[in-house]
Short mmCIF file of C-alpha atoms and ligand atoms in Angstrom, two decimals:
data_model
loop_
_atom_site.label_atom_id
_atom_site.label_comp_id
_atom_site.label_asym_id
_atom_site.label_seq_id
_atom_site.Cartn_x
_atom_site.Cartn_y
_atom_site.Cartn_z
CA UNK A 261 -6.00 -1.32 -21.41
CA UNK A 262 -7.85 -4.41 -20.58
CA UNK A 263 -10.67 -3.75 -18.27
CA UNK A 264 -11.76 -7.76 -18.29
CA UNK A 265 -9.65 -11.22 -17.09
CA UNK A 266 -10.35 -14.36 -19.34
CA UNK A 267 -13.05 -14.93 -16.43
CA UNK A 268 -14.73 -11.87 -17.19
CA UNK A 269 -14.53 -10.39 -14.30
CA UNK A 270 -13.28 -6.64 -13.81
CA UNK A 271 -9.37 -6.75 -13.36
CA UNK A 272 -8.67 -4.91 -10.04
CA UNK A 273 -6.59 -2.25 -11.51
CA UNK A 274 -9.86 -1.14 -13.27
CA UNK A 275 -11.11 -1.31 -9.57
CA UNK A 276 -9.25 0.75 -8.27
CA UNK A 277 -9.16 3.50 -11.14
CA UNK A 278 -13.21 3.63 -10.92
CA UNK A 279 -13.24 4.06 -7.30
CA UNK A 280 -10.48 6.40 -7.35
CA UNK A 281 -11.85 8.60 -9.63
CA UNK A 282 -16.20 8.30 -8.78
CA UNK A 283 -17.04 6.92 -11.45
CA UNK A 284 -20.51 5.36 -11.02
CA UNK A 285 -20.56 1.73 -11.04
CA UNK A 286 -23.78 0.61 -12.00
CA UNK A 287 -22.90 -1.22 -14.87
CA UNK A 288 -20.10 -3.09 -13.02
CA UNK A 289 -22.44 -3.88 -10.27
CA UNK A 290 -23.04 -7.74 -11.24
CA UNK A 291 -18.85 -8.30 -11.65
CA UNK A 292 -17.90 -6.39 -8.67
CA UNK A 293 -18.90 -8.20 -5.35
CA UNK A 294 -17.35 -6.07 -2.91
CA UNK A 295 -18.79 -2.66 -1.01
CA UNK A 296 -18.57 0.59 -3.35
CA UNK A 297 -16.29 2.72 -1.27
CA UNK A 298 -15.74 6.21 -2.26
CA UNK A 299 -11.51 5.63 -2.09
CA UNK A 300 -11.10 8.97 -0.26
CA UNK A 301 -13.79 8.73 1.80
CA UNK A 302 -12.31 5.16 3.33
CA UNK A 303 -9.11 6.75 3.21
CA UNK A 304 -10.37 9.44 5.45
CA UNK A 305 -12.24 6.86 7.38
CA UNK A 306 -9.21 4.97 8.51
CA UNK A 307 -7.37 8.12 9.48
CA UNK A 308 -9.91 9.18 11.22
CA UNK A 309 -9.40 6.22 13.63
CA UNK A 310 -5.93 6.63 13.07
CA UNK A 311 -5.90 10.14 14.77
CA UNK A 312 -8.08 9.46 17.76
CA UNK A 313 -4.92 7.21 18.61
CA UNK A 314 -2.82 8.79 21.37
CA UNK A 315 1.01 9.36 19.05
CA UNK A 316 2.56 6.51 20.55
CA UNK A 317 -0.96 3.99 19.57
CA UNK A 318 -1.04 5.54 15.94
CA UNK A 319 2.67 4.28 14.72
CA UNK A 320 2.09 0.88 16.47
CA UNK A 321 -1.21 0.91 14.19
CA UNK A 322 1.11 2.46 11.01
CA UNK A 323 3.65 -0.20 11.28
CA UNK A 324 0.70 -2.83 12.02
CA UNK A 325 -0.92 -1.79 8.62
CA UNK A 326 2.24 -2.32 6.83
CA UNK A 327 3.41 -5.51 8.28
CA UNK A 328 0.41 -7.38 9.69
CA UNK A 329 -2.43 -6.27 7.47
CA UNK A 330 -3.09 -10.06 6.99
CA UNK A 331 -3.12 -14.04 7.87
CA UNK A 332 -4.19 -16.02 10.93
CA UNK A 333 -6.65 -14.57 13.47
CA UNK A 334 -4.79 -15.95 16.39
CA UNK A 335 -1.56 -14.12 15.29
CA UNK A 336 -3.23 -10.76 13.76
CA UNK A 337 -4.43 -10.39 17.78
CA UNK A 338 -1.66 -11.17 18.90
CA UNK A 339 0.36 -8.61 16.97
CA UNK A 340 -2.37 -6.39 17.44
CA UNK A 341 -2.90 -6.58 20.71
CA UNK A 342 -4.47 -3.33 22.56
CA UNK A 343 -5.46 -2.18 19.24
CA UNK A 344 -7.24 -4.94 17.93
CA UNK A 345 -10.83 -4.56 19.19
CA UNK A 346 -10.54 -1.14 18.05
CA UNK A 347 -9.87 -1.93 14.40
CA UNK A 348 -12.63 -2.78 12.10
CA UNK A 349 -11.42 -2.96 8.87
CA UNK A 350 -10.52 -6.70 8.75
CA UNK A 351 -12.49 -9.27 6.69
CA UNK A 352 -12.30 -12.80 6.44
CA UNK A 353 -10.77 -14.20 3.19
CA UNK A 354 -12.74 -17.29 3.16
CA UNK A 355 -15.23 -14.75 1.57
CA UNK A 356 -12.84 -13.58 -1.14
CA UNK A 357 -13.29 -15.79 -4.06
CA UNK A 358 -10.92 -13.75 -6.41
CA UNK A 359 -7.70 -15.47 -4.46
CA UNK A 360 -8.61 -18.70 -3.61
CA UNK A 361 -7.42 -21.74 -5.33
CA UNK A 362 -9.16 -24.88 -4.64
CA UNK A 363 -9.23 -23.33 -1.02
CA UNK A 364 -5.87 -21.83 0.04
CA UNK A 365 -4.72 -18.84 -0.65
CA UNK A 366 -0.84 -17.18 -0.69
CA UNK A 367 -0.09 -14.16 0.66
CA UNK A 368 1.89 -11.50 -1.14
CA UNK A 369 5.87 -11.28 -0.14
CA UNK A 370 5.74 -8.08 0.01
CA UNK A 371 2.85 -6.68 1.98
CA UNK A 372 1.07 -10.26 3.01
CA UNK A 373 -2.60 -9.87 1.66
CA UNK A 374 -3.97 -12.14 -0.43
CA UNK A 375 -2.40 -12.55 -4.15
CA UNK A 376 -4.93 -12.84 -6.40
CA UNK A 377 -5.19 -16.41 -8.39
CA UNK A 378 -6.55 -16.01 -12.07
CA UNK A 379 -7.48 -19.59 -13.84
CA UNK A 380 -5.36 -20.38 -16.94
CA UNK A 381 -6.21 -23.18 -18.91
CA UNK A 382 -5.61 -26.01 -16.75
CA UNK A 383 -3.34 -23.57 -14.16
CA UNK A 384 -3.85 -20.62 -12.20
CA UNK A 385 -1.71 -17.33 -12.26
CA UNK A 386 -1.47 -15.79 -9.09
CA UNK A 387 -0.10 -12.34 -8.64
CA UNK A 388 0.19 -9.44 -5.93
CA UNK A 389 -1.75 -6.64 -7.96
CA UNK A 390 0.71 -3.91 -6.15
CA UNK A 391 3.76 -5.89 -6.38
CA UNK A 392 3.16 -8.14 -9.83
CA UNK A 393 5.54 -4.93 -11.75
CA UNK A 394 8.43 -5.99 -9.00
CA UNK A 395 8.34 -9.31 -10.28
CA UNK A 396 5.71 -10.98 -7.03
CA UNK A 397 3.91 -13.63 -9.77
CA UNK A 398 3.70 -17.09 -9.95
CA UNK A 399 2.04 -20.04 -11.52
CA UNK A 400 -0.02 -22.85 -9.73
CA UNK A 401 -0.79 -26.41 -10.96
CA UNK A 402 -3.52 -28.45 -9.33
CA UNK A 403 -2.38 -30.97 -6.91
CA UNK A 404 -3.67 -34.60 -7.22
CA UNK A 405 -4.42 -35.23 -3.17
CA UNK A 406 -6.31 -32.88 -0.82
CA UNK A 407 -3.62 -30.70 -0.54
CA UNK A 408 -2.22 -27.30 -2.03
CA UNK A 409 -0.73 -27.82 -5.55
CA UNK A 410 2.48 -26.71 -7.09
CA UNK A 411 3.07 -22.99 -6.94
CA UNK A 412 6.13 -21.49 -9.34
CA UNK A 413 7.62 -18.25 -9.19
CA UNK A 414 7.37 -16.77 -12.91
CA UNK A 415 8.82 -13.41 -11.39
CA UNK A 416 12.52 -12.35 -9.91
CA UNK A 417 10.79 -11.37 -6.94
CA UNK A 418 8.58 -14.66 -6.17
CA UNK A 419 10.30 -16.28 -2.97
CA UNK A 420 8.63 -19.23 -1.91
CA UNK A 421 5.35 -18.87 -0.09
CA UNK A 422 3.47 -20.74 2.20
CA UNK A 423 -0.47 -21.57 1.36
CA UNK A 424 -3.08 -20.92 3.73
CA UNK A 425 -6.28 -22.56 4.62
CA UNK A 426 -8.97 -19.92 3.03
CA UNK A 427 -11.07 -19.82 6.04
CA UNK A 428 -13.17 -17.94 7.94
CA UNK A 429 -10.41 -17.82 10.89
CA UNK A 430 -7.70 -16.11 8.13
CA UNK A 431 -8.11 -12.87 7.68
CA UNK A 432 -7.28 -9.33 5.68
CA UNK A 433 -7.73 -5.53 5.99
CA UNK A 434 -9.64 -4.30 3.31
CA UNK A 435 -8.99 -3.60 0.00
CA UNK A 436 -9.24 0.41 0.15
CA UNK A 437 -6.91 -0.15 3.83
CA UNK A 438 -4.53 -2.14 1.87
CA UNK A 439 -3.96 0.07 -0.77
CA UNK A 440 -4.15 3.85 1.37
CA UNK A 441 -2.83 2.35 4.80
CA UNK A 442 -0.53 -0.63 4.05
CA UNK A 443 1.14 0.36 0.64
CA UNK A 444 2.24 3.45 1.82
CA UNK A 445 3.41 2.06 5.06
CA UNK A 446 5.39 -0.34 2.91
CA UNK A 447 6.83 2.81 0.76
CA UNK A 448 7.80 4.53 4.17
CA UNK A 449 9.41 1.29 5.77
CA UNK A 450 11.42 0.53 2.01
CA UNK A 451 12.87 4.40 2.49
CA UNK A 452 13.60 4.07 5.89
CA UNK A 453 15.40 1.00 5.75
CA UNK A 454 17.39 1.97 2.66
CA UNK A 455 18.25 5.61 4.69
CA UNK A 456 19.28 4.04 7.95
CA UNK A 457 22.19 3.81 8.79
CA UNK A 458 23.92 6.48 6.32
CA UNK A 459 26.25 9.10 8.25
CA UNK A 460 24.81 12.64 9.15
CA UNK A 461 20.88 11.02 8.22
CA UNK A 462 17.94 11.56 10.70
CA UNK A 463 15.02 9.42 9.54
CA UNK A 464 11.80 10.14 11.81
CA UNK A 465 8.79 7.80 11.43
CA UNK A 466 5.41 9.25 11.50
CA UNK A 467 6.42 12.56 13.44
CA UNK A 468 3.40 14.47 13.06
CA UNK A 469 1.58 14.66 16.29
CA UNK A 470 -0.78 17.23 15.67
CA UNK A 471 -2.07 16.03 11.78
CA UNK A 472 -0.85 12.76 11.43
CA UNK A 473 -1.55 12.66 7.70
CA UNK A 474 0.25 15.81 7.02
CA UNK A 475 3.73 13.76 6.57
CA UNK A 476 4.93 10.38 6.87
CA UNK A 477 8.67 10.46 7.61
CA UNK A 478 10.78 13.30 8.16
CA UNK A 479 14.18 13.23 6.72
CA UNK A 480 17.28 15.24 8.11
CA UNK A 481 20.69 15.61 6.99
CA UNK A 482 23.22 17.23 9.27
CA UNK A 483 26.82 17.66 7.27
CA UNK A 484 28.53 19.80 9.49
CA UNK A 485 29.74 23.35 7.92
CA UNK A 486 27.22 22.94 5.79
CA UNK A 487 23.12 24.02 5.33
CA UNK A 488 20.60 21.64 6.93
CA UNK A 489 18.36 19.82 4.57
CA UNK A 490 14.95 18.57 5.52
CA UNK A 491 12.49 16.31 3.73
CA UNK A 492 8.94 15.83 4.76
CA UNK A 493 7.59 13.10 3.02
CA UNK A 494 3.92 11.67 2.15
CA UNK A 495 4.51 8.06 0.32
CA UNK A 496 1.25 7.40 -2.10
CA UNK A 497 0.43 4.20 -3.42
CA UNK A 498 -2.67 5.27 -5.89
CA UNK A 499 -3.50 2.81 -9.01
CA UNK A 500 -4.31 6.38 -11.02
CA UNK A 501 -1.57 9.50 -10.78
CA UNK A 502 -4.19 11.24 -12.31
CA UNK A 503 -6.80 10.57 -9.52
CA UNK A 504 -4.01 11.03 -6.77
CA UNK A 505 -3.38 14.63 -8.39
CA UNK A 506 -6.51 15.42 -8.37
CA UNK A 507 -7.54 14.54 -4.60
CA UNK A 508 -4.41 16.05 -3.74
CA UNK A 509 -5.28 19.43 -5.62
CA UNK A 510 -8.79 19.32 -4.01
CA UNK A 511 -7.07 19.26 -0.33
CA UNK A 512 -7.13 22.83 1.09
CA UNK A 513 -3.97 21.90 3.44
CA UNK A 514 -1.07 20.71 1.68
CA UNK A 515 1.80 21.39 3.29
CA UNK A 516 3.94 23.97 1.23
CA UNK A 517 7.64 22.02 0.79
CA UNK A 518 6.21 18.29 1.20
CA UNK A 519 7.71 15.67 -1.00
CA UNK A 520 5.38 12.87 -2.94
CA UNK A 521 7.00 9.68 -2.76
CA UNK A 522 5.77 7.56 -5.61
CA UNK A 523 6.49 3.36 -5.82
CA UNK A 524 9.63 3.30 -8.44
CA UNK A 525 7.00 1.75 -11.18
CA UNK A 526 5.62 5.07 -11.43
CA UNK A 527 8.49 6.99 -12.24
CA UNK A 528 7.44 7.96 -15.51
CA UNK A 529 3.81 9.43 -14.50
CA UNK A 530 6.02 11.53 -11.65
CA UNK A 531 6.54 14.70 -13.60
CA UNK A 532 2.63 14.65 -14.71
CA UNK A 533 2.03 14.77 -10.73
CA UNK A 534 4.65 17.34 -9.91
CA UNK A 535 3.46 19.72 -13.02
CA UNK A 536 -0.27 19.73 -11.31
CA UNK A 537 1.09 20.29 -7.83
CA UNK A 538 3.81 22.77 -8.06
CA UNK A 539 2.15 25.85 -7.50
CA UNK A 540 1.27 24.93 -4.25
CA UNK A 541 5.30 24.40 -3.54
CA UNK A 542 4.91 20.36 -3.50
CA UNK A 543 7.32 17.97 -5.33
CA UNK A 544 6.78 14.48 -6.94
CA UNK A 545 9.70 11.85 -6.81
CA UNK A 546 10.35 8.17 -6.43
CA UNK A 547 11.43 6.02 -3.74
CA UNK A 548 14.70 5.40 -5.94
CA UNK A 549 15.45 8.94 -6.84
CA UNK A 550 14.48 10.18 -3.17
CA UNK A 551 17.58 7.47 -1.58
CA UNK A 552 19.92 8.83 -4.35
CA UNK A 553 18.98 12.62 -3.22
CA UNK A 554 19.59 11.91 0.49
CA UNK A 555 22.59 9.85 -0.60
CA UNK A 556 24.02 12.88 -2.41
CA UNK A 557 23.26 15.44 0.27
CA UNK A 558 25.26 13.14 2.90
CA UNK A 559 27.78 12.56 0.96
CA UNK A 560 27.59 8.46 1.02
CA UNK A 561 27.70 8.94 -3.22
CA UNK A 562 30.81 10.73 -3.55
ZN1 ZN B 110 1.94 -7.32 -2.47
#
């Protein structure tokens, strides 16, 4: 693995493996500008918040996570509304070097925050470090006025995006938010819109009142004559499998019959995760293989 960009900075994937696992970071100190969060600790901070929110307040804020965890101050307030002076985890890109290209930056596709812009030669690569294995990368060539370059999808998923002044009025959750409140969010959201819709299928959003962590979306199918089926479902976005299994194996609560729902680019780590967690009755699939499941109980594959 390659733990330095041509730059020599630390690649973020090597970020998020160190902070997901504790490992000390003196030596990475002087590449690594950013606040050394423990990742479960700002995990736990966030839901924290999350559960002083009345049930209602808390999936505003989950949805909010996943589709407005970044861009323009005067819209992230307005989308935010009543719970925008209670949520402190934004920051303002203009002080994220690492995606800034001759000041603008592009937000991801797929979840909005800042893509991160790597110089090349004479171009920059720019990438969503969650969404770069689903194809979100491009490739940027200086412009010759005061304006944004070119910027080329290299990827089947890159869709045209629209650069943004890198100022202090733009904004972003932060990194540890993005990757334990808004990729998840995104997970649940993908499996809910690829459920709805399909005959004798309940999808609930966020349903637990009581421990709002303890599952994300609860999953019914109804085939009359025959037995109910139920899915409760925590979606997981960790860099590391390994890390996640261990956190997860540390947890004295795990809910005995909850499903894992790992992004589809993890599919082959899924039965390392499932091995370590199935004595306490929890299972490990995919966002793929969890649609085909649901599809099968229903019926909507026959
Ligand atoms: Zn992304």
């Amino acid at each position: 693995m390659r733990l330095f960009d041509v730059q020599g900075l630390v690649r973020d994937a090597v970020q998020d493996l160190c902070s997901e696992h504790l490992v000390p970071q003196a030596a990475l100190n002087q590449y690594w500008p950013w606040a050394r969060v423990r990742a479960e600790q700002e995990e736990q901070r966030l839901f924290d918040l999350m559960r002083r929110l009345t049930p209602e307040d808390y999936r505003r804020a989950r949805f909010l996570l996943g589709r407005h965890a970044a861009g323009p101050v005067r819209e992230l307030s307005r989308q935010w509304d009543r719970l925008w002076m209670r949520f402190d985890f934004f920051e303002s890109v203009g002080d994220w070097p690492w995606c800034q290209v001759e000041g603008w930056w592009y937000p991801c596709p797929v979840c909005r925050w800042p893509m991160r812009a790597v110089r090349c030669g004479a171009l920059f690569d720019v990438r969503c470090e969650a969404h770069a294995p689903r194809g979100v990368h491009y490739r940027y060539r200086p412009g010759k006025g005061s304006g944004p370059g070119e910027l080329t999808g290299t990827g089947k998923a890159a869709v045209p995006v629209t650069p943004l002044p890198a100022s202090s009025d733009h904004l972003a959750v932060s990194r540890p938010v993005w990757r334990y409140g808004t990729l998840p969010v995104l997970l649940e959201l993908q499996l809910h819109d690829k459920l709805a819709g399909l005959p004798f299928v309940d999808v609930e959003m966020w349903p637990g009142e009581q421990r709002p962590d303890e599952y994300d979306l609860h999953i019914t199918v109804t085939v009359p004559g025959r037995r109910q089926r139920h899915w409760r479902v925590d979606a997981k976005a960790w860099e590391s499998v390994v890390a996640l299994g261990r956190a997860l194996s540390d947890r004295p609560a795990l809910r005995r019959g909850l499903t894992i729902v790992l992004p589809d680019h993890q599919d082959s780590e899924r039965h390392f995760l499932g091995d370590q967690l199935a004595h306490r009755g929890v299972k490990v699939t995919t966002v793929s293989r969890l649609v085909e499941c649901v599809k099968t109980a229903c019926g909507a594959l026959r």
